[in-house]
Amino acid sequence: KAGVTQTPRYLIKTRGQQVTLSCSPISGHRSVSWYQQTPGQGLQFLFEYFSETQRNKGNFPGRFSGRQFSNSRSEMNVSTLELGDSALYLCASSGTGQGPYEQYFGPGTRLTVT
Amino acid sequence: GENVEQHPSTLSVQEGDSAVIKCTYSDSASNYFPWYKQELGKRPQLIIDIRSNVGEKKDQRIAVTLNKTAKHFSLHITETQPEDSAVYFCAALNSGNTPLVFGKGTRLSVIA
């Protein structure tokens, strides 16, 4: 099976702009979670989607949003970008939703805000 | 909600020695504890996991132990090799549809 893929891999934006990141899960997986990774802060949970519904949400401002499509692909959007949003954004997919279950990560999108 | 503490934040060992990374969790209902390895510039990779009905699990040179009473779990790497150098993350999850919560990571350096 193909692994989790993310596009784009690298992105440079300026403050105030918005950005959309995409994640394609492993075939058959129904859950997609998003994480922000910054040096020293580890992996901070953004949100999780399961069967097109947001199932969990982390402690991020409303500028961060996401959605999931019927084919389980997911997108996250960040509006009004700030310098502090520069980070590696990782998505992870997992299976049937009958937890607990293994999560598999994509390669990430490196976002730089200038 | 769940909180996961991981120690140490950095660890240096000589090649061939053992390395131990420890994590504690706060939610007694957590029942799944994976460990991820992230090499520089790469994605986190699941290397081993344990469920709450098991006390120990081994896979070649790596093992994980779980103490539910004390709410802590540990990763043990024996006969370390330079390719074990990476950042290791522990995590905990309560299968009641809550998200996976990660520790802040341990940077392991294996010195040849």
mmCIF file of C-alpha atoms in Angstrom, chain A residues 1-6 9 24 26 37 43 88-93 103-109, chain B residues 36-47 86-87 89:
data_model
loop_
_atom_site.group_PDB
_atom_site.id
_atom_site.type_symbol
_atom_site.label_atom_id
_atom_site.label_comp_id
_atom_site.label_asym_id
_atom_site.label_seq_id
_atom_site.Cartn_x
_atom_site.Cartn_y
_atom_site.Cartn_z
ATOM 1 C CA LYS A 1 0.000 0.000 0.000
ATOM 2 C CA ALA A 2 1.129 3.523 -0.652
ATOM 3 C CA GLY A 3 1.938 5.540 2.439
ATOM 4 C CA VAL A 4 0.517 8.825 3.612
ATOM 5 C CA THR A 5 1.305 11.662 1.224
ATOM 6 C CA GLN A 6 1.263 15.394 1.792
ATOM 7 C CA ARG A 9 6.284 19.576 0.769
ATOM 8 C CA SER A 24 -3.911 11.776 1.380
ATOM 9 C CA ILE A 26 -3.312 5.274 3.394
ATOM 10 C CA GLN A 37 5.822 20.362 14.960
ATOM 11 C CA LEU A 43 4.037 17.324 18.183
ATOM 12 C CA LEU A 88 6.412 21.418 10.018
ATOM 13 C CA TYR A 89 2.811 20.321 9.595
ATOM 14 C CA LEU A 90 2.327 16.587 9.761
ATOM 15 C CA CYS A 91 -0.724 14.549 9.091
ATOM 16 C CA ALA A 92 -1.247 10.985 10.219
ATOM 17 C CA SER A 93 -3.791 8.439 9.116
ATOM 18 C CA GLN A 103 -1.129 6.144 13.304
ATOM 19 C CA TYR A 104 1.112 6.510 10.262
ATOM 20 C CA PHE A 105 2.620 9.858 9.419
ATOM 21 C CA GLY A 106 3.108 11.633 6.145
ATOM 22 C CA PRO A 107 6.386 13.392 5.275
ATOM 23 C CA GLY A 108 5.043 16.763 6.341
ATOM 24 C CA THR A 109 4.737 20.209 4.809
ATOM 25 C CA TYR B 36 7.886 6.898 17.354
ATOM 26 C CA LYS B 37 11.376 7.468 15.982
ATOM 27 C CA GLN B 38 12.061 10.575 13.920
ATOM 28 C CA GLU B 39 15.341 10.824 12.093
ATOM 29 C CA LEU B 40 16.549 14.219 10.966
ATOM 30 C CA GLY B 41 14.413 15.567 8.149
ATOM 31 C CA LYS B 42 12.132 12.540 8.106
ATOM 32 C CA ARG B 43 8.644 11.669 9.270
ATOM 33 C CA PRO B 44 7.993 10.034 12.657
ATOM 34 C CA GLN B 45 7.963 6.253 12.265
ATOM 35 C CA LEU B 46 6.120 3.900 14.607
ATOM 36 C CA ILE B 47 8.717 1.543 16.068
ATOM 37 C CA ALA B 86 17.172 10.161 16.354
ATOM 38 C CA VAL B 87 14.417 11.874 18.301
ATOM 39 C CA PHE B 89 8.518 10.362 20.996
#
